[in-house]
PDB file of C-alpha atoms in Angstrom:
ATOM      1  CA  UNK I   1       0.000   0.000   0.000  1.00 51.00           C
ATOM      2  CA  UNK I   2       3.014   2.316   0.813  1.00 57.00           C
ATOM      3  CA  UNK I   3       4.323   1.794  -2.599  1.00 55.00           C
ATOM      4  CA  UNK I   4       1.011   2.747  -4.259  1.00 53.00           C
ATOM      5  CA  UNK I   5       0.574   6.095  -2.189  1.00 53.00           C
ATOM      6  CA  UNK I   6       4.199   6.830  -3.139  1.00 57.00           C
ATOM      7  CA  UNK I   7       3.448   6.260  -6.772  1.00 55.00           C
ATOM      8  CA  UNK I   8      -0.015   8.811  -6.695  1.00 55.00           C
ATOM      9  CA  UNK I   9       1.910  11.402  -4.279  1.00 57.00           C
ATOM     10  CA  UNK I  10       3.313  12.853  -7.258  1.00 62.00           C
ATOM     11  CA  UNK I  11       4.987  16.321  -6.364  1.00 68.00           C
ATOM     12  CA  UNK I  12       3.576  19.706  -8.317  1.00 76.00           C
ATOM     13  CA  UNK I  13       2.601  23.175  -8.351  1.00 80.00           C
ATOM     14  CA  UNK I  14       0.338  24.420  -5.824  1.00 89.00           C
ATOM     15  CA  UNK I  15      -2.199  27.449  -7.087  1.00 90.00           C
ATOM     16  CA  UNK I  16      -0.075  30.187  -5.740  1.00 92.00           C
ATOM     17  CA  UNK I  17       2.838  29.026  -7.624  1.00 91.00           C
ATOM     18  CA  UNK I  18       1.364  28.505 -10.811  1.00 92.00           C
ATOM     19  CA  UNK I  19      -0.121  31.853 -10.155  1.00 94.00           C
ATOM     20  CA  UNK I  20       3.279  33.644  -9.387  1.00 95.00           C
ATOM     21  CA  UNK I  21       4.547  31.852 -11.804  1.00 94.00           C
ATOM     22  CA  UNK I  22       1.940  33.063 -14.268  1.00 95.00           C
ATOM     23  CA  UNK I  23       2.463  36.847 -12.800  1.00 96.00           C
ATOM     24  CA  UNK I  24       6.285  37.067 -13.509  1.00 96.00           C
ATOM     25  CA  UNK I  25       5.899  36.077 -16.900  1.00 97.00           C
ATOM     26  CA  UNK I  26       2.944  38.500 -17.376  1.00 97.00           C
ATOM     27  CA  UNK I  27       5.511  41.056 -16.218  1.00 97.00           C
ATOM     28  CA  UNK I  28       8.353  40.388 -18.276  1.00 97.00           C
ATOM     29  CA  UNK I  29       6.158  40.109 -21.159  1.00 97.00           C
ATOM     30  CA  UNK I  30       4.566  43.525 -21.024  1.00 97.00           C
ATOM     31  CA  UNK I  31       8.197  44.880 -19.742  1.00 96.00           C
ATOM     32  CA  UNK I  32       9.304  43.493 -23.597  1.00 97.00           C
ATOM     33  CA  UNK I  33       6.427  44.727 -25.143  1.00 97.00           C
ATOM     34  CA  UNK I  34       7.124  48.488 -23.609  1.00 97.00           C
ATOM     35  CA  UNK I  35      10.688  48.207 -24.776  1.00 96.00           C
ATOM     36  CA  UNK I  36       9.925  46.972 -28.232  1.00 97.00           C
ATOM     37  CA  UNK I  37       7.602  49.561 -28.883  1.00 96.00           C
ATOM     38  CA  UNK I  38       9.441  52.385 -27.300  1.00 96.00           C
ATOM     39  CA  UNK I  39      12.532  51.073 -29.942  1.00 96.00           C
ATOM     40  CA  UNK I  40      10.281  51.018 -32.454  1.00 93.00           C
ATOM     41  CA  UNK I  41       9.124  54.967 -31.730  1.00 92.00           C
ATOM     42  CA  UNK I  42      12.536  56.175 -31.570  1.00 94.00           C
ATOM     43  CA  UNK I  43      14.052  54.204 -34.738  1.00 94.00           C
ATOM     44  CA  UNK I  44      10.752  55.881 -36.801  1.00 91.00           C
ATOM     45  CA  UNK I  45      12.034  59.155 -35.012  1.00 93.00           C
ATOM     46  CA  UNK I  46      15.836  59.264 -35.578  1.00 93.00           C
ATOM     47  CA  UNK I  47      15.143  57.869 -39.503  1.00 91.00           C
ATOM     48  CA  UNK I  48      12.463  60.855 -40.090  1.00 92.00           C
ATOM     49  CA  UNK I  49      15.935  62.978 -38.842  1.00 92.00           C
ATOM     50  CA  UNK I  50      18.269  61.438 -40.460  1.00 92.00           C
ATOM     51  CA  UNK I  51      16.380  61.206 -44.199  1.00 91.00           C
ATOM     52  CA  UNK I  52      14.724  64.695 -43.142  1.00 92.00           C
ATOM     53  CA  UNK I  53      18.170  66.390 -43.071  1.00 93.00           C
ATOM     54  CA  UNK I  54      19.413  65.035 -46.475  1.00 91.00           C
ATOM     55  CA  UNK I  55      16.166  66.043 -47.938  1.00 92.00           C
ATOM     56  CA  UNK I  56      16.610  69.514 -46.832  1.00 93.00           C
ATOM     57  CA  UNK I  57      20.120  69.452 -48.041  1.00 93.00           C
ATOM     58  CA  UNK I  58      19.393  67.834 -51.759  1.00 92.00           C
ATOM     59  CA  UNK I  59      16.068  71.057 -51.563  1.00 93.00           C
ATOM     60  CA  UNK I  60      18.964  73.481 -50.287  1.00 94.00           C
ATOM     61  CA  UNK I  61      21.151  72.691 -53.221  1.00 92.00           C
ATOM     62  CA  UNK I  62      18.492  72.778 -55.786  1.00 91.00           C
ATOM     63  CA  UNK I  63      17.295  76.036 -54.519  1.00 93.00           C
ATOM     64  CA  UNK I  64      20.276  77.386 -54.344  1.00 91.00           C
ATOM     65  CA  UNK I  65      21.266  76.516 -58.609  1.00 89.00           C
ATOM     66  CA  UNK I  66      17.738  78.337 -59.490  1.00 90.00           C
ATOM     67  CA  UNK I  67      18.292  81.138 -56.914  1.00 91.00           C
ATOM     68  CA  UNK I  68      21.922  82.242 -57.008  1.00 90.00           C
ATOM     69  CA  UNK I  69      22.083  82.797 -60.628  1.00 88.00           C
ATOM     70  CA  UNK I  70      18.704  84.667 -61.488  1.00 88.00           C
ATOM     71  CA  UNK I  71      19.545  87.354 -63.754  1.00 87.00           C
ATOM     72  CA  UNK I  72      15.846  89.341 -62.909  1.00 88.00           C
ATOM     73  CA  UNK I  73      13.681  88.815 -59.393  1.00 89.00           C
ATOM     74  CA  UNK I  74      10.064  90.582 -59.453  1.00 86.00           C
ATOM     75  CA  UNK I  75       7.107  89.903 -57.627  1.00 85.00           C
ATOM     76  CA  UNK I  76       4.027  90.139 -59.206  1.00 80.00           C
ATOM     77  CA  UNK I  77       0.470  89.073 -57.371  1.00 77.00           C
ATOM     78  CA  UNK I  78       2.704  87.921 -54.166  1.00 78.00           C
ATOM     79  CA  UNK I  79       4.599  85.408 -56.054  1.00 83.00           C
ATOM     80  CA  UNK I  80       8.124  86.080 -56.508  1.00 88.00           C
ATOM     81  CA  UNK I  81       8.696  85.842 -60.186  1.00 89.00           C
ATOM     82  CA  UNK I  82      12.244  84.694 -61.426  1.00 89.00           C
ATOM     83  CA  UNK I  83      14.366  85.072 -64.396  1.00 90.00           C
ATOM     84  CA  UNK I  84      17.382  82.681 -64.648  1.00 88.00           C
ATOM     85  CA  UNK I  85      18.563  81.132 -68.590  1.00 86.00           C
ATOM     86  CA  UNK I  86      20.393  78.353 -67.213  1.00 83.00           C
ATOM     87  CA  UNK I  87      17.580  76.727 -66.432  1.00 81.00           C
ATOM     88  CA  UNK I  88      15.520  77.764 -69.429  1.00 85.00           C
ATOM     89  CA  UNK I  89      12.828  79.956 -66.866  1.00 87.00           C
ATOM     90  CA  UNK I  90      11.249  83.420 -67.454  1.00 87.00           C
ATOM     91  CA  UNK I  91       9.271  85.074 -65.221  1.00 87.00           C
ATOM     92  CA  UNK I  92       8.686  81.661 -63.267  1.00 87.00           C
ATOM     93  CA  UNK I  93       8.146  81.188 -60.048  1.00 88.00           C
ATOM     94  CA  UNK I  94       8.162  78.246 -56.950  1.00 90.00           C
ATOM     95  CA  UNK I  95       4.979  75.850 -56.716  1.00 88.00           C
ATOM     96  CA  UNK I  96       3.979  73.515 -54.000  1.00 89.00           C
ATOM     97  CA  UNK I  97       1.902  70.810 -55.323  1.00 87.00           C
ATOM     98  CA  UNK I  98       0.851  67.398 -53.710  1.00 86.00           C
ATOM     99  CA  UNK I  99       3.520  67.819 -51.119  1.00 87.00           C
ATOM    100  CA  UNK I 100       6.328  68.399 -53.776  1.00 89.00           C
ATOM    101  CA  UNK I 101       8.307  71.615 -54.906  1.00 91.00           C
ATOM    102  CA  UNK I 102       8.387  72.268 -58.530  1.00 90.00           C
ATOM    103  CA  UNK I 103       9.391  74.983 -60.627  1.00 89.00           C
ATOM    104  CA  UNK I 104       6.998  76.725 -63.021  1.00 88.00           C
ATOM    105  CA  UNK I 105       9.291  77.627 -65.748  1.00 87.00           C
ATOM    106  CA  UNK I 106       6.662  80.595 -67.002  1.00 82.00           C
ATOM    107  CA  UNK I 107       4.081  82.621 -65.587  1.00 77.00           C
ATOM    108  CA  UNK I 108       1.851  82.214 -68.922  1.00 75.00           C
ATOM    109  CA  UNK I 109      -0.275  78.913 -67.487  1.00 73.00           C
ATOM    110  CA  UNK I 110      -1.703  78.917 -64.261  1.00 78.00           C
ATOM    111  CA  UNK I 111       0.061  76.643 -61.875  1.00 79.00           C
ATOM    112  CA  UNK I 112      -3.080  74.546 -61.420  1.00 77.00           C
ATOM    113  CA  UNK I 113      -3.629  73.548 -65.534  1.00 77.00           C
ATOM    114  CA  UNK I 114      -2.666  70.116 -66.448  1.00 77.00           C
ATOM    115  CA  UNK I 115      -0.422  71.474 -69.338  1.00 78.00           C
ATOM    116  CA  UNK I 116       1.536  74.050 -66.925  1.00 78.00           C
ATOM    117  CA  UNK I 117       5.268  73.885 -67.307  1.00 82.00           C
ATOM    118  CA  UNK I 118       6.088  72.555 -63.795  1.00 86.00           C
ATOM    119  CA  UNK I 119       9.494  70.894 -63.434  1.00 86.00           C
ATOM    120  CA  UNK I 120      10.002  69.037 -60.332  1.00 87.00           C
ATOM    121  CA  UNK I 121      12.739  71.022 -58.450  1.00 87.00           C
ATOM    122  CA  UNK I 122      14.048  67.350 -57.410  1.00 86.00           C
ATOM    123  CA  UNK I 123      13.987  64.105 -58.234  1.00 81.00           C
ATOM    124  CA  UNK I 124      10.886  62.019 -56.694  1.00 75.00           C
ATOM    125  CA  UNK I 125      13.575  59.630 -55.263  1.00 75.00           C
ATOM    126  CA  UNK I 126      14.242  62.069 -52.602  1.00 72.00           C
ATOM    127  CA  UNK I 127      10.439  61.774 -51.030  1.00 72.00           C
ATOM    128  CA  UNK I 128       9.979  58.395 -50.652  1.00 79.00           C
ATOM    129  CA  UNK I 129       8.368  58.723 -47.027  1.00 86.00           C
ATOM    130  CA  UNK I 130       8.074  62.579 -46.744  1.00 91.00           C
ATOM    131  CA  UNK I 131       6.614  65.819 -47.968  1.00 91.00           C
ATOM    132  CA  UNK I 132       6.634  68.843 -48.329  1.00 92.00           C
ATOM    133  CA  UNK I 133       4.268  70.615 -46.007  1.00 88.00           C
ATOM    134  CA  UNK I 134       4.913  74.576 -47.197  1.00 91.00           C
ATOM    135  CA  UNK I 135       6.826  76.724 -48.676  1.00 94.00           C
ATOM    136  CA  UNK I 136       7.726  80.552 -48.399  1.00 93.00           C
ATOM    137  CA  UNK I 137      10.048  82.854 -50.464  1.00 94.00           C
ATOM    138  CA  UNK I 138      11.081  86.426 -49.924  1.00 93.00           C
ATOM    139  CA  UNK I 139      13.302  88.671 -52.061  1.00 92.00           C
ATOM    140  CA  UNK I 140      14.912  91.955 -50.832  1.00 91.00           C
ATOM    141  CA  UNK I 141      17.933  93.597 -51.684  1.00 89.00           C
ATOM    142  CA  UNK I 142      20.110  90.893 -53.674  1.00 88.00           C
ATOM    143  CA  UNK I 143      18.889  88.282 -50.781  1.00 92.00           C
ATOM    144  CA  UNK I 144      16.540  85.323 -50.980  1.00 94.00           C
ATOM    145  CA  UNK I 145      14.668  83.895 -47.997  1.00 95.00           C
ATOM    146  CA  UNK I 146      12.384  81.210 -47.139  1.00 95.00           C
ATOM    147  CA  UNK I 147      11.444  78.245 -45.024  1.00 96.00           C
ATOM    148  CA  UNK I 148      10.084  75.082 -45.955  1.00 96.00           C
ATOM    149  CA  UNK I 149       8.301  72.382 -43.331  1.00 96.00           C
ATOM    150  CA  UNK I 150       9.328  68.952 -44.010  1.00 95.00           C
ATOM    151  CA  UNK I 151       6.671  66.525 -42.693  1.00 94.00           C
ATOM    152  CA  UNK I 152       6.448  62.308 -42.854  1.00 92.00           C
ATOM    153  CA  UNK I 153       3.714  60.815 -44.797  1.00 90.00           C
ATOM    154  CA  UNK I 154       3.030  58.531 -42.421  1.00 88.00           C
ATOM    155  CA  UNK I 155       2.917  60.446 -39.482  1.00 89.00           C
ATOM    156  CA  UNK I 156       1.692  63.824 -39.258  1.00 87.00           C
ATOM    157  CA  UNK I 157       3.187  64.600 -35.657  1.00 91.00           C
ATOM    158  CA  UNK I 158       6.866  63.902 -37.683  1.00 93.00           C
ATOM    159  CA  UNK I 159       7.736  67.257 -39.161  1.00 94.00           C
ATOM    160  CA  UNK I 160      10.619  70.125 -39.321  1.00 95.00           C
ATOM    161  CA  UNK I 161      11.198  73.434 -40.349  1.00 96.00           C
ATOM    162  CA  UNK I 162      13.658  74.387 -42.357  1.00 96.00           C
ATOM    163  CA  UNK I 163      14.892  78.067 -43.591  1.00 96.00           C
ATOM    164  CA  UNK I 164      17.263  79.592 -46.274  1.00 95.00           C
ATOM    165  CA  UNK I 165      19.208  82.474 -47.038  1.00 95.00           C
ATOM    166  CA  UNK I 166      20.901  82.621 -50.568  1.00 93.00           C
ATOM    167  CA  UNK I 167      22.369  86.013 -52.202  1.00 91.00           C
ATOM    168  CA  UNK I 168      21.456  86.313 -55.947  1.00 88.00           C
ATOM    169  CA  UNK I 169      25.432  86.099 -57.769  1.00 85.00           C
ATOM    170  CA  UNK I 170      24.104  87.654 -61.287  1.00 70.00           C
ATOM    171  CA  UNK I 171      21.946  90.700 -60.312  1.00 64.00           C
ATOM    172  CA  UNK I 172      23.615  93.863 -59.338  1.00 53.00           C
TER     173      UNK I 172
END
């Protein structure tokens, strides 16, 4: 009879330590969770920087080619008008459309008409997750001015402002 009582009093976890048990791992589990998650926020954060910045650099440098070497500025209906040969553009002027920058090479067709002159001001390659969100120019004296807002398509809360400052080379 012993050895049959032996044989059914076979040792285990009691309630409480199935249920501690059960606790710690409930713990550790939403500790990973927290940790993933919070890795997750700030690797979406330091890429929006990081692609952000070279963005704003590859915008800078294109601005910079169509700004610096204008050979006539005006500003006519609050858009600053520009004249520069290099880049074949008379009397054109900066357009924001669908979250890109473009250039409308003319003022003769409204920026809105599907055969406008609008030439990208760079390469769609460079927005593959972001946008631009607006866009400002200012002319006095010789000096260009602006700011741009660079903002993620994905998340709205992701966003930067950038400004400018370029002195015209060809106008005296």
């Amino acid at each position: 009879m012993k050895g049959i009582k032996k044989c059914l009093n076979i040792g285990g976890f009691s309630l409480f330590e199935s249920m501690v048990a059960l606790l710690i791992i409930s713990i550790l589990t939403i500790g990973i969770t927290t940790a993933v998650n919070a890795a997750a926020s700030i690797y979406k954060k330091s890429l929006f920087v990081s692609e952000g910045e070279v963005l704003a650099a590859t915008i800078d440098t294109a601005l910079s080619d169509v700004l610096r070497f204008s050979s006539s500025v005006s500003e006519e209906d609050g858009k600053i008008q520009i004249t520069n040969e290099n880049y074949s553009v008379v009397k054109g002027h900066f357009v924001l459309k669908k979250g890109w920058l473009y250039l409308n090479l003319t003022d003769e067709k409204a920026d809105s008409a599907d055969d406008a002159p609008l030439v990208a001001l760079i390469n769609g390659g460079a927005y593959t997750s972001m946008k631009i969100d607006s866009f400002t120019l200012n002319y006095k004296d010789g000096v260009f001015s602006g700011s741009y807002v660079i903002q993620s398509k994905d998340d709205s809360n992701l966003r930067k402002k950038y400004t400018f400052i370029f002195r015209t080379l060809s106008i005296a």
